[in-house]
mmCIF file of C-alpha atoms in Angstrom:
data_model
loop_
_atom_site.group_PDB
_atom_site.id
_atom_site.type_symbol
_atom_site.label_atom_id
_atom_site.label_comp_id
_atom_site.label_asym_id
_atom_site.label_seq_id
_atom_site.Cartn_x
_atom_site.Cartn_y
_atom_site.Cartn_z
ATOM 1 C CA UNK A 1 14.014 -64.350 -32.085
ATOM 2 C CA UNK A 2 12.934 -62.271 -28.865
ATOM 3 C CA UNK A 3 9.486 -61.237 -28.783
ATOM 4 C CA UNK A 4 9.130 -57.504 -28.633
ATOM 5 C CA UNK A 5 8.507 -55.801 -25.199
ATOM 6 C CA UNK A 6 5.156 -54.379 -24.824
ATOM 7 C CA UNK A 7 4.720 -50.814 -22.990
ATOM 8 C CA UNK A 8 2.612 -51.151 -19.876
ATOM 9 C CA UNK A 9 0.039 -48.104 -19.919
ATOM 10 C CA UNK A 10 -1.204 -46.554 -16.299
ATOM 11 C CA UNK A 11 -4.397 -44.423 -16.329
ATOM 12 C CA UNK A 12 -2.867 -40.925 -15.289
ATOM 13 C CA UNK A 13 -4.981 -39.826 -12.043
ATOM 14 C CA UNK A 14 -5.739 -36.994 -11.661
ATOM 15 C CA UNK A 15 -4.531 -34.895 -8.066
ATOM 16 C CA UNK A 16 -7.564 -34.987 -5.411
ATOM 17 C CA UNK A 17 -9.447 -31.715 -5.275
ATOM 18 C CA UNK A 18 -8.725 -30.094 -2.302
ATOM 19 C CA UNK A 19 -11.548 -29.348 -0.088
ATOM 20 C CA UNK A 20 -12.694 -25.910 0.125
ATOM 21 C CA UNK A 21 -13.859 -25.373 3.445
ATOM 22 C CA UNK A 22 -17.778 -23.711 3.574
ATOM 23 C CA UNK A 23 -17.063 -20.153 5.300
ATOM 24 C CA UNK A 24 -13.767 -18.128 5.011
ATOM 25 C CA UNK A 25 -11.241 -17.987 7.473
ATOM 26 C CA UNK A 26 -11.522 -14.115 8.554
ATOM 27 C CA UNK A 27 -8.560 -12.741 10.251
ATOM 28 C CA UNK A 28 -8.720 -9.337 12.203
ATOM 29 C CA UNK A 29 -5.575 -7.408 12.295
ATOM 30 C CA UNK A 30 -5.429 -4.512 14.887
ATOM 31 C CA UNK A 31 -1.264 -3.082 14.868
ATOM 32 C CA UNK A 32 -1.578 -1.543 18.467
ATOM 33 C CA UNK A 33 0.829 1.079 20.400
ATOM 34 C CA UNK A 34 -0.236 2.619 23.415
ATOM 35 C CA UNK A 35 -4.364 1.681 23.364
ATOM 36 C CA UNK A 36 -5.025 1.015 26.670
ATOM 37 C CA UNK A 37 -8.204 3.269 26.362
ATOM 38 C CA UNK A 38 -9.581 1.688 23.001
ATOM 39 C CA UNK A 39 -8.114 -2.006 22.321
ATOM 40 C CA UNK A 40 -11.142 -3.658 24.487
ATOM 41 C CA UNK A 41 -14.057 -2.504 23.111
ATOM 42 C CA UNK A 42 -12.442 -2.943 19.448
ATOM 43 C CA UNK A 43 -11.502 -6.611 19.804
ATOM 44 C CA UNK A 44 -15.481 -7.254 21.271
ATOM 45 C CA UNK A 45 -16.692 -4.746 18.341
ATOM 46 C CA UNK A 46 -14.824 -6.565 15.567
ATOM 47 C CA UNK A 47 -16.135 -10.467 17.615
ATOM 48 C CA UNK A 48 -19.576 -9.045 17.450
ATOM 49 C CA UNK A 49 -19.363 -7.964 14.309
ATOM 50 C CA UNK A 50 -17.804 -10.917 12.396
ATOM 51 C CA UNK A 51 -18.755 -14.167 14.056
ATOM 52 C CA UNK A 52 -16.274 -16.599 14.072
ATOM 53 C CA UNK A 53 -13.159 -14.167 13.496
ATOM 54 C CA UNK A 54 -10.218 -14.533 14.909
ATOM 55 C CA UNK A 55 -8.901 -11.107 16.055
ATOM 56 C CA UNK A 56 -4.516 -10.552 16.316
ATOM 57 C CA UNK A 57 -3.569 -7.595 18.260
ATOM 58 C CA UNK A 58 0.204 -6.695 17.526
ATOM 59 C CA UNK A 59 1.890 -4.752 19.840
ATOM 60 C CA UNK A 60 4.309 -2.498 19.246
ATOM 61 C CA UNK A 61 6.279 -1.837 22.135
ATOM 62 C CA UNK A 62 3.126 -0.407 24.408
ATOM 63 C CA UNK A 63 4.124 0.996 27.653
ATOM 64 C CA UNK A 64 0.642 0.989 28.981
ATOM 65 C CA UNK A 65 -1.792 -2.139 29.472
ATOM 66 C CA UNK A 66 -2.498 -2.804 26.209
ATOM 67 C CA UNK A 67 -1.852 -6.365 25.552
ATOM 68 C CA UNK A 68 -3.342 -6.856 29.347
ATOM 69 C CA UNK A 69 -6.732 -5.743 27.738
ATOM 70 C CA UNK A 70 -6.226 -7.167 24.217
ATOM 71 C CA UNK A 71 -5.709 -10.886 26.060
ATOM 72 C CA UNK A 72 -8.855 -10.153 28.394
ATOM 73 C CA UNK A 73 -10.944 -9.388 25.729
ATOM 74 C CA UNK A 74 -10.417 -12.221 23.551
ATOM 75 C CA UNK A 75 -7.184 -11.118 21.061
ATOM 76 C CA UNK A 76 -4.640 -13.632 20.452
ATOM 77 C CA UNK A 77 -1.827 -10.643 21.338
ATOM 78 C CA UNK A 78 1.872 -10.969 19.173
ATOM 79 C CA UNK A 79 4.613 -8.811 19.985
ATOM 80 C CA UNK A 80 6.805 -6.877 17.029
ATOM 81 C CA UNK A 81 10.050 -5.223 18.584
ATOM 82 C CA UNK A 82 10.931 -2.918 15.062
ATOM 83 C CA UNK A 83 8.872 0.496 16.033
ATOM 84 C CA UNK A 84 6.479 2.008 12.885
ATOM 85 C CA UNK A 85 3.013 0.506 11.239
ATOM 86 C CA UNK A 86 5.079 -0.421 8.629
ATOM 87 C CA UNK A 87 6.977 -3.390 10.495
ATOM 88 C CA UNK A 88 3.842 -4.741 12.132
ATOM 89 C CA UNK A 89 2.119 -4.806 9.030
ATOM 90 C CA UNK A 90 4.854 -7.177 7.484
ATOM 91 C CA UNK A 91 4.745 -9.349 10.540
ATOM 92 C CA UNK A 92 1.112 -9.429 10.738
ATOM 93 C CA UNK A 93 1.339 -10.750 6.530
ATOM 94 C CA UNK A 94 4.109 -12.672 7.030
ATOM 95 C CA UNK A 95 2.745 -14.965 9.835
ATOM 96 C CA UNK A 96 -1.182 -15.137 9.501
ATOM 97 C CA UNK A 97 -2.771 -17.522 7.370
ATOM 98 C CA UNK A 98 -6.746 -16.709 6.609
ATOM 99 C CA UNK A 99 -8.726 -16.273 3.847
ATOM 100 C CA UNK A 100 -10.003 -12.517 4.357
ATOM 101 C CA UNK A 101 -7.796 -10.274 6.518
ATOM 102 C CA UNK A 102 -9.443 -7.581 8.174
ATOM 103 C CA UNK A 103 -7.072 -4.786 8.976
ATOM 104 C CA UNK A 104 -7.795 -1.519 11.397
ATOM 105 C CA UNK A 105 -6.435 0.498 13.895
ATOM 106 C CA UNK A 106 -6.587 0.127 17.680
ATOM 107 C CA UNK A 107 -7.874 3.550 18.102
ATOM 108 C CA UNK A 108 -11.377 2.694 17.985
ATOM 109 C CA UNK A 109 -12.317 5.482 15.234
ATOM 110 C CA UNK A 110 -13.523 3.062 12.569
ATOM 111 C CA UNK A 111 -17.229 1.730 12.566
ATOM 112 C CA UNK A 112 -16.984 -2.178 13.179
ATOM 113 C CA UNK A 113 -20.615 -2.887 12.478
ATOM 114 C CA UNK A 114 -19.325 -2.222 8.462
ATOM 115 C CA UNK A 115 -17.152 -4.780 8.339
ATOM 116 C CA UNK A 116 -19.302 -7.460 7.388
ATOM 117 C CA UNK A 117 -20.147 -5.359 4.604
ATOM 118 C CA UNK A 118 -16.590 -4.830 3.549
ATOM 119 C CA UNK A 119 -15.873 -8.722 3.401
ATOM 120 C CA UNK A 120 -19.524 -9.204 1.807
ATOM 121 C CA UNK A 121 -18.178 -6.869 -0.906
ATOM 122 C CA UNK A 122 -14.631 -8.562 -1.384
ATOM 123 C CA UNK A 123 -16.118 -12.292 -1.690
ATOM 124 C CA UNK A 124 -19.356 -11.523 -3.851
ATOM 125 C CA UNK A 125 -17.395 -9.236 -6.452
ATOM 126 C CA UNK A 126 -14.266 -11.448 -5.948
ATOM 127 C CA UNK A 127 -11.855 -8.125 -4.868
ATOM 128 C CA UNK A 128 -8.433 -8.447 -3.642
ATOM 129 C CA UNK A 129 -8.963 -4.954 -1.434
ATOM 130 C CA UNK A 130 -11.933 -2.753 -0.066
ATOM 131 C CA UNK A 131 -11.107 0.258 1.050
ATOM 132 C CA UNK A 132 -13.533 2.009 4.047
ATOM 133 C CA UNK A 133 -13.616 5.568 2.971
ATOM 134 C CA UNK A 134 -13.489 7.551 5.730
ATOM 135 C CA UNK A 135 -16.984 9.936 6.493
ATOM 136 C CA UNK A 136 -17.168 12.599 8.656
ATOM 137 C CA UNK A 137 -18.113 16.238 9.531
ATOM 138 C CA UNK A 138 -14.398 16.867 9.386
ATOM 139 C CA UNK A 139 -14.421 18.234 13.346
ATOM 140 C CA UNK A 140 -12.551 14.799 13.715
ATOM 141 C CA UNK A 141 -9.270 15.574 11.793
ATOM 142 C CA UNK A 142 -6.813 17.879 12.116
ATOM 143 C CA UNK A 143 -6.412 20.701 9.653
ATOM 144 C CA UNK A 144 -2.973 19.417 8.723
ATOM 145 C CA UNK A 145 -4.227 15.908 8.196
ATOM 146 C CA UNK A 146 -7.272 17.158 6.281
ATOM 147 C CA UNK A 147 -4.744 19.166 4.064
ATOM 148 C CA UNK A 148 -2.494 16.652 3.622
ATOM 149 C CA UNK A 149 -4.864 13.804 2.930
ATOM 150 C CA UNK A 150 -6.411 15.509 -0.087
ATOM 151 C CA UNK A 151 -2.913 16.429 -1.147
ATOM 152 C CA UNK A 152 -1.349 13.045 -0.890
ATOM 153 C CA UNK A 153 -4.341 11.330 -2.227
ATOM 154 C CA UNK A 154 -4.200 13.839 -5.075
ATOM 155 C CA UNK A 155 -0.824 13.070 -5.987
ATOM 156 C CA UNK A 156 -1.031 9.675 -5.967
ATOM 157 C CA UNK A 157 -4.166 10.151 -7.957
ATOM 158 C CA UNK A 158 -2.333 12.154 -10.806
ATOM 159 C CA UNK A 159 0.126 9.454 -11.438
ATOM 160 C CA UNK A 160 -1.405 5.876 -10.795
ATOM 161 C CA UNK A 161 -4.564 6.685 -11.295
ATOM 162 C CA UNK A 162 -7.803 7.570 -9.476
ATOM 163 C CA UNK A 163 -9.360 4.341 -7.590
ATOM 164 C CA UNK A 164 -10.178 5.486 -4.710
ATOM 165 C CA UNK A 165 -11.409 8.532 -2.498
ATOM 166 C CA UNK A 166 -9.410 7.808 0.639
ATOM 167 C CA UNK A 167 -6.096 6.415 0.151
ATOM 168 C CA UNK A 168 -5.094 6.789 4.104
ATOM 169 C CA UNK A 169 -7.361 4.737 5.619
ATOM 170 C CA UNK A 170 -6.635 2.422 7.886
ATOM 171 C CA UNK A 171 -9.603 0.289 7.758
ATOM 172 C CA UNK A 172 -8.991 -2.163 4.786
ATOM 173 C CA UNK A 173 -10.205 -6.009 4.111
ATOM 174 C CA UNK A 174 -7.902 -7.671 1.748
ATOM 175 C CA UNK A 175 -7.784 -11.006 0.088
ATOM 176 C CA UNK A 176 -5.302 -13.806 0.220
ATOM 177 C CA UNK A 177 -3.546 -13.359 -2.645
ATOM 178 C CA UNK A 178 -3.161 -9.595 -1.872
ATOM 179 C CA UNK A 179 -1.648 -10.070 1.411
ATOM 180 C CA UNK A 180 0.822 -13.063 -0.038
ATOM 181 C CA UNK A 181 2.085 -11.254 -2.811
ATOM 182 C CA UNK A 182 2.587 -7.845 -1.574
ATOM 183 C CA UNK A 183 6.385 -7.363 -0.331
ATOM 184 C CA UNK A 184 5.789 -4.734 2.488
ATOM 185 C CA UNK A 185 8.966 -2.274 2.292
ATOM 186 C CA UNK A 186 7.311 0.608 4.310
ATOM 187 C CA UNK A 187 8.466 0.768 7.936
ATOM 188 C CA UNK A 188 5.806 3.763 9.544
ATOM 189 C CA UNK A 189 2.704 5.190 8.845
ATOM 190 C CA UNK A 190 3.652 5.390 4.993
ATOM 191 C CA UNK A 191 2.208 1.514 4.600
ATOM 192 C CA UNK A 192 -1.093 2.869 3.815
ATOM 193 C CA UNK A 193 0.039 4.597 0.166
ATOM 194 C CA UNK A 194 2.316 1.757 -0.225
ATOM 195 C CA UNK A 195 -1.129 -0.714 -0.271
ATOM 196 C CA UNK A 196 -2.631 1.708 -2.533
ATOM 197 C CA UNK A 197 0.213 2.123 -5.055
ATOM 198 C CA UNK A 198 0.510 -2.028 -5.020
ATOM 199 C CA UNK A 199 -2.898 -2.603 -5.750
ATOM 200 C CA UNK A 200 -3.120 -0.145 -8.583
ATOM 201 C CA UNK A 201 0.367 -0.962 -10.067
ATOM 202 C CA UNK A 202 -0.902 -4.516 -9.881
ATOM 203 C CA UNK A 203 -4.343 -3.728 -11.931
ATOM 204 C CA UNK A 204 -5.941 -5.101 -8.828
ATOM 205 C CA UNK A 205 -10.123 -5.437 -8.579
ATOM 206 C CA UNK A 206 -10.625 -3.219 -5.413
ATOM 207 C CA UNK A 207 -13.420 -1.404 -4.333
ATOM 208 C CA UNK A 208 -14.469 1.036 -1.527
ATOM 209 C CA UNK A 209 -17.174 1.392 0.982
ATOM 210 C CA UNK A 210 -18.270 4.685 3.003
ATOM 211 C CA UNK A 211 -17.500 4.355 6.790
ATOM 212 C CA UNK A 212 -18.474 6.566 9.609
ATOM 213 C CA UNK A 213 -15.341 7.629 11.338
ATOM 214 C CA UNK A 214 -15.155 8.986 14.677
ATOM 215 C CA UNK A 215 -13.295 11.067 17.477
ATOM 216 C CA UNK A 216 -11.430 8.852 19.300
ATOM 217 C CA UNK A 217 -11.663 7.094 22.917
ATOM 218 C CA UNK A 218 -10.929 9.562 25.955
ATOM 219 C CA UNK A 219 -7.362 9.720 26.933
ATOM 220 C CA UNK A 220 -6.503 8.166 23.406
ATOM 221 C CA UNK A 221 -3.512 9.921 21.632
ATOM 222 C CA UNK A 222 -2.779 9.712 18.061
ATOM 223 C CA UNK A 223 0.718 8.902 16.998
ATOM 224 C CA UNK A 224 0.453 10.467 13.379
ATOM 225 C CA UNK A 225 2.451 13.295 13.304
ATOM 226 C CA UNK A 226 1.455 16.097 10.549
ATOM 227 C CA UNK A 227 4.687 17.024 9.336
ATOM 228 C CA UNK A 228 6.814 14.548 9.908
ATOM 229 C CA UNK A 229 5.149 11.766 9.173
ATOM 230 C CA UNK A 230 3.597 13.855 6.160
ATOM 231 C CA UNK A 231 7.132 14.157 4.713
ATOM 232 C CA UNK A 232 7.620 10.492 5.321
ATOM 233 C CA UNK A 233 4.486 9.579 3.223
ATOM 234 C CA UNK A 234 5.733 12.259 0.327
ATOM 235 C CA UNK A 235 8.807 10.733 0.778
ATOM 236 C CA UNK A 236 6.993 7.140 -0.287
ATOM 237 C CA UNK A 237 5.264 8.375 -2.813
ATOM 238 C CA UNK A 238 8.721 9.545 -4.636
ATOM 239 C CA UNK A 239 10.169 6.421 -4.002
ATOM 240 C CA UNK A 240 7.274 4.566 -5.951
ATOM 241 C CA UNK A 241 7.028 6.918 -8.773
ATOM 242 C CA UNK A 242 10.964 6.338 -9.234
ATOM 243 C CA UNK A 243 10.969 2.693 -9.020
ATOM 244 C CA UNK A 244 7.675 2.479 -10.603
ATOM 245 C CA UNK A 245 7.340 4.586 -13.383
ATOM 246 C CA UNK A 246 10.975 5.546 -13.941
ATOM 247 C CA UNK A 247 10.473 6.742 -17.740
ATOM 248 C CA UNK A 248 8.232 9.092 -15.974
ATOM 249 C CA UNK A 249 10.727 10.086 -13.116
ATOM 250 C CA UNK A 250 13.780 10.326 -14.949
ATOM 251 C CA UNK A 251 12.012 11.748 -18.611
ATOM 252 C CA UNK A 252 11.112 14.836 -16.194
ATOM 253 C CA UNK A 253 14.545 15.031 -14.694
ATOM 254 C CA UNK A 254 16.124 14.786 -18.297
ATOM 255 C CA UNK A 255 13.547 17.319 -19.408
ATOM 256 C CA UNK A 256 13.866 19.824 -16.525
ATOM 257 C CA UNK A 257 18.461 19.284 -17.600
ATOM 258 C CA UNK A 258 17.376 20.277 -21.296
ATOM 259 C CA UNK A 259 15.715 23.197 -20.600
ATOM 260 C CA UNK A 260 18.485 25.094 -18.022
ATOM 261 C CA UNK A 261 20.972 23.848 -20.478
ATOM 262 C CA UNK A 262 18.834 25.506 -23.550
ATOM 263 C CA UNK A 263 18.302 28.599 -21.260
ATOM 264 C CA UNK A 264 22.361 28.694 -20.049
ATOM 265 C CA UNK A 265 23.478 28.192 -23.893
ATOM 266 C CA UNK A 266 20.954 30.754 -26.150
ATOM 267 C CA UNK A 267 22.971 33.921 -25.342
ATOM 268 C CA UNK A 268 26.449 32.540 -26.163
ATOM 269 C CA UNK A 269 24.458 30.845 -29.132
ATOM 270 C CA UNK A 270 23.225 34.259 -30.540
ATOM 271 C CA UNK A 271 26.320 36.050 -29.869
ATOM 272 C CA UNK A 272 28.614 33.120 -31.627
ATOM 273 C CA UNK A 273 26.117 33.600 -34.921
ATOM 274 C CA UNK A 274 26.191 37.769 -34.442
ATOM 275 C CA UNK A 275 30.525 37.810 -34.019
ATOM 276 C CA UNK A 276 31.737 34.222 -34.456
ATOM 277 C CA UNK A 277 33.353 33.666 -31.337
ATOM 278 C CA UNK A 278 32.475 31.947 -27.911
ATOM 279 C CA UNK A 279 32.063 34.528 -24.565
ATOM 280 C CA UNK A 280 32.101 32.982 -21.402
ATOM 281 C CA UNK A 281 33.343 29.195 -21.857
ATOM 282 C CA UNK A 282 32.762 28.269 -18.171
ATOM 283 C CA UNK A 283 29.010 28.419 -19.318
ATOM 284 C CA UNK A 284 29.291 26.930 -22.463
ATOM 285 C CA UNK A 285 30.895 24.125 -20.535
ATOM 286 C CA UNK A 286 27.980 24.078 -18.181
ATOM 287 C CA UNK A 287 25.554 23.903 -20.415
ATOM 288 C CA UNK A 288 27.009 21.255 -22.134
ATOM 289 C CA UNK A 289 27.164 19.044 -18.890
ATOM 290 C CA UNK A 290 24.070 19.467 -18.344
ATOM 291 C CA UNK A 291 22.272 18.262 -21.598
ATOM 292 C CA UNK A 292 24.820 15.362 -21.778
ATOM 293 C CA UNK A 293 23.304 14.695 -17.915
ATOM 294 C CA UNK A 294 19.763 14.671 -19.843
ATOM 295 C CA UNK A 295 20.572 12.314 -22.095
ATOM 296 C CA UNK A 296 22.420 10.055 -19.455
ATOM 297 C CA UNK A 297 19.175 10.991 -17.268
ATOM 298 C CA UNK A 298 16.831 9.699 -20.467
ATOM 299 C CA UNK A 299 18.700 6.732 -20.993
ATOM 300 C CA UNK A 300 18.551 5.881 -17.490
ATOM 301 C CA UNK A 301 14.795 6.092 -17.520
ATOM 302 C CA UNK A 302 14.325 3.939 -20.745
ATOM 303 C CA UNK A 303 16.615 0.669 -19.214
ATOM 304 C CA UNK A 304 14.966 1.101 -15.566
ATOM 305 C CA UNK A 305 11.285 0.813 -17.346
ATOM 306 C CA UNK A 306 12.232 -2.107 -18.964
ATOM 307 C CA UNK A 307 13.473 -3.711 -15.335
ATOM 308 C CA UNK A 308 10.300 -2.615 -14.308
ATOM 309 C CA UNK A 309 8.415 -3.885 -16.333
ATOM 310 C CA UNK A 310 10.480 -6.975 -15.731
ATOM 311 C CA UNK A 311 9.329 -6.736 -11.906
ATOM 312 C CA UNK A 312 6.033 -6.188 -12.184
ATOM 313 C CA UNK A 313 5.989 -9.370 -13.941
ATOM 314 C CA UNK A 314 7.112 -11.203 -11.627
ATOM 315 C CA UNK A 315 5.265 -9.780 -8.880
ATOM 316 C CA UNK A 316 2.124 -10.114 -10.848
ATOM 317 C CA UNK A 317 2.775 -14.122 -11.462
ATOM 318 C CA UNK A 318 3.507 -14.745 -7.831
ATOM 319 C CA UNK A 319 -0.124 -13.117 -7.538
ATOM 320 C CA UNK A 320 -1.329 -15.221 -9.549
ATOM 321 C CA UNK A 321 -0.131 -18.008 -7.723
ATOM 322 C CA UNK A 322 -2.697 -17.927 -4.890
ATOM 323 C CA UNK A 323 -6.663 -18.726 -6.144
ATOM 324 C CA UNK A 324 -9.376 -15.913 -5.576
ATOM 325 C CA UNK A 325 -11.203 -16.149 -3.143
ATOM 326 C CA UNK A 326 -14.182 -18.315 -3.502
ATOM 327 C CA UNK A 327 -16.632 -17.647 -0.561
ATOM 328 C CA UNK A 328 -20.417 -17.681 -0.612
ATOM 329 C CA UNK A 329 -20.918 -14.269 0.838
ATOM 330 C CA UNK A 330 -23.937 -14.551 2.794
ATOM 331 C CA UNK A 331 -21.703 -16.947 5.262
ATOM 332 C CA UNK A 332 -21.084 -13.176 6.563
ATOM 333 C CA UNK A 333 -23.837 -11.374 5.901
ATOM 334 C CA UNK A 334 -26.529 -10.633 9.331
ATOM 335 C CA UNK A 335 -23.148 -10.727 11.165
ATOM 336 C CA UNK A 336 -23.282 -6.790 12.031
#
């Protein structure tokens, strides 16, 4: 008779703890076009100010000698051919690996002494974005961009909710897992409410710090144009409130159908009850289209929320794929 095999048990071991290194890798990420005036003294601003940092200056097609004085000052420089913030923004995600990513414009109007307190903020309250709320005695903004700042921020505001006082800055510090898990689709100067939107969509911890903002350099020229880059941003903001609350978008569409087709029908309604016969059947047809458009316009809105939903699920597990950061904040702090 054969003697009965005997299992052979190995002690399951459990995967080496990968070392977490004592201070954060802090990346600085400056999208540049045309800076030639500013770019130096914000790459030795942003050094001074965060010991240690690395600082990236993209370029975006410059036609001046802006990557000339990025390089002498200490940037590594990177070159993104697609024009708009937007595309250097992806780039700049898409192929730097840090810890805390530091992210303001060329232009020099953003106080780099605060951004020691920005990351201090992110890594002691364990945030995945601080915002730097623009201050100022307003004399630095145009009246169009004052206008349409409150007015975009407003809107955004009314539908996603209210998080934060500034939603166009440009002078953000984000976390790792914000920065892997956020699929830039903005091309221009729209990427700033697309950030926003993300972070509140995603029930992100963010905060926000007060910054002084300033004029800019002499012989700097912004590239923000009021009204057509304000359409562009109201433009993004439709966008996200269709594809990301679509019961909302398409309820108000189906509502908005009801009511002309309600308004269209109630004469021929009260003369049908008053004679028993139907005037004017182009209408009647008309306003039958368009409540069977409300419906279609409802249902639409009640599948799409459920994809949604769907989405954000998704997103939010891929988010949840990268750890929080886990930084001893004073590794940063005395760096202003």
């Amino acid at each position: 008779m054969s003697t009965p095999q005997t299992a052979t048990l190995y002690p399951i071991q459990a995967p080496a703890a990968v070392a977490q290194p004592a201070t954060p890798r802090i990346a600085v990420l400056v999208p540049c076009y045309n800076e030639e005036a500013s770019i130096e003294k914000v790459v030795a601003d942003f050094k001074a100010a965060l010991p240690g940092c690395t600082v990236y200056v993209y370029d975006n097609n410059s036609k001046d000698r802006t990557v000339e004085l990025a390089s002498k000052a200490g940037a590594v420089v990177r070159r993104e051919p697609l024009q708009g913030k937007g595309n250097v923004v992806r780039r700049m995600f898409a192929d730097i690996e840090a810890d805390v990513y530091v992210m303001v414009d060329g232009d020099d109007t953003y106080d780099a002494s605060k951004a020691s307190l920005l990351v201090e903020k992110l890594l002691a309250e364990q945030l995945d974005m601080v915002n730097g709320a623009r201050v100022t005695d307003w004399e630095n903004y145009r009246t169009g961009h004052r206008f349409g700042n409150v007015l975009l921020t407003t809107l955004v505001t009314m539908v996603f909710g209210k998080r934060t006082q500034d939603m166009l800055s440009g002078y953000r510090v984000f976390s790792r897992r914000f920065v892997k898990s956020f699929p830039v689709l903005a091309g221009g100067f729209e990427i700033e409410t697309e950030l926003v939107v993300h972070a509140l969509e995603m029930r992100m911890p963010i905060g926000e710090v007060e910054t002084p903002y300033k004029d800019r350099a002499p012989g700097s020229v912004s590239k923000l144009s009021t009204f057509r880059d304000g359409f562009r941003i109201l433009w993004m903001i439709g966008k996200l409130i269709k594809e990301e609350r679509p019961m909302q978008f398409f309820g108000l569409v189906a509502l908005a159908l009801a009511l002309v087709s309600v308004v269209i029908a109630w004469p021929i309604f009260t003369y049908f009850m008053e004679t028993g016969t139907v005037p004017r059947l182009p209408t009647a047809v008309l306003s039958t289209g368009l409540m069977i458009l409300s419906f279609l316009s409802l249902v639409c809105g009640l599948i799409l929320d459920t994809v949604t939903r769907g989405r954000r699920e998704m997103k939010r597990l891929k988010y949840l794929e990268v750890p929080a950061p886990d930084f001893d904040p004073a590794t940063v702090k005395g760096a202003a």
